[in-house]
CSV table of C-alpha atoms in Angstrom, one decimal:
chain,number,residue,atom,x,y,z
A,1,MET,CA,122.6,98.5,106.2
A,2,PRO,CA,120.0,98.4,109.2
A,3,THR,CA,120.5,100.6,112.2
A,4,PHE,CA,119.0,100.8,115.6
A,5,THR,CA,119.2,103.1,118.6
A,6,LEU,CA,119.8,102.2,122.2
A,7,LYS,CA,118.1,104.3,124.8
A,8,ASN,CA,118.4,104.8,128.6
A,9,ILE,CA,121.8,103.1,128.8
A,10,PRO,CA,123.0,103.1,132.4
A,11,GLU,CA,126.0,105.5,132.8
A,12,THR,CA,128.1,102.8,134.3
A,13,LEU,CA,127.4,100.4,131.4
A,14,PHE,CA,128.2,103.1,128.9
A,15,GLU,CA,131.5,103.9,130.6
A,16,ARG,CA,132.4,100.1,130.5
A,17,VAL,CA,131.7,100.1,126.8
A,18,ARG,CA,133.7,103.2,126.2
A,19,SER,CA,136.7,101.9,128.3
A,20,SER,CA,136.6,98.6,126.4
A,21,ALA,CA,136.4,100.4,123.0
A,22,GLU,CA,139.4,102.4,123.9
A,23,LEU,CA,141.2,99.5,125.0
A,24,HIS,CA,140.6,97.6,121.8
A,25,HIS,CA,141.1,100.7,119.6
A,26,ARG,CA,137.6,100.7,118.3
A,27,SER,CA,134.8,103.2,118.1
A,28,ILE,CA,132.0,102.8,120.6
A,29,ASN,CA,129.8,101.5,117.7
A,30,GLY,CA,132.5,99.1,116.7
A,31,GLU,CA,132.9,97.8,120.3
A,32,ILE,CA,129.0,97.3,120.6
A,33,LEU,CA,129.1,95.4,117.3
A,34,SER,CA,131.9,93.3,118.5
A,35,CYS,CA,130.1,92.5,121.7
A,36,LEU,CA,126.9,91.6,119.9
A,37,GLU,CA,128.8,89.3,117.4
A,38,ARG,CA,130.6,87.6,120.3
A,39,SER,CA,127.4,87.1,122.1
A,40,LEU,CA,125.1,86.1,119.4
A,41,GLY,CA,126.9,85.2,116.2
A,42,SER,CA,130.5,84.1,116.4
A,43,THR,CA,130.2,81.2,118.9
A,44,PRO,CA,128.9,78.0,117.4
A,45,HIS,CA,126.0,76.2,119.1
A,46,PRO,CA,127.1,73.4,121.4
A,47,ASP,CA,125.3,70.9,119.1
A,48,GLU,CA,127.5,72.1,116.2
A,49,ILE,CA,130.7,71.6,118.2
A,50,LEU,CA,129.7,68.1,119.3
A,51,ARG,CA,128.9,67.4,115.6
A,52,ARG,CA,132.3,68.5,114.4
A,53,ALA,CA,134.1,66.7,117.2
A,54,ARG,CA,132.4,63.4,116.2
A,55,GLU,CA,133.4,64.0,112.6
A,56,LEU,CA,137.0,64.4,113.6
A,57,ARG,CA,136.9,61.5,115.9
A,58,LEU,CA,135.6,59.2,113.0
A,59,ALA,CA,138.1,60.7,110.5
A,60,TYR,CA,141.0,59.9,112.8
A,61,LYS,CA,142.9,56.8,111.5
A,62,GLY,CA,145.7,56.5,114.2
A,63,GLU,CA,145.8,54.3,117.3
A,64,PRO,CA,143.9,55.6,120.2
A,65,MET,CA,146.2,57.2,122.9
A,66,THR,CA,146.4,55.5,126.2
A,67,LEU,CA,145.6,57.3,129.4
A,68,ALA,CA,149.4,57.5,130.3
A,69,GLU,CA,150.0,59.1,126.9
A,70,LEU,CA,147.3,61.7,127.4
A,71,ARG,CA,148.7,62.5,130.9
A,72,ALA,CA,152.2,62.8,129.6
A,73,ALA,CA,151.0,65.1,126.7
A,74,ARG,CA,149.1,67.3,129.2
A,75,GLU,CA,152.0,67.6,131.5
A,76,ASN,CA,154.6,68.3,128.8
A,77,GLY,CA,152.5,70.6,126.6
A,78,ARG,CA,151.6,70.2,123.1
A,79,PRO,CA,154.2,69.7,120.3
C-alpha cells in the first residue's frame, strides 16, 4: 500500500487533527485518511448527483405533489 510523509505541519493544525482523532476514537493516521476520503473521494461530483436525481424523477410513476402537499410534508416531517 502506498505511503507518504507530511512535513512542516503547523502545531495548531496537528492539535486539531489529534483532537478530532481522539473524539472519533481513531489514530492520527486514521483521522487523516478519513479527512482525505471525505474531502476527495466519498462525496459524489455534483454532476453525478444531478444525473441520479434525474433518473429517480423519470422512474417515479406517481402523481406529482402539489405545492400545498409539499409544504404540509415539510411542516409535519417525513413519514
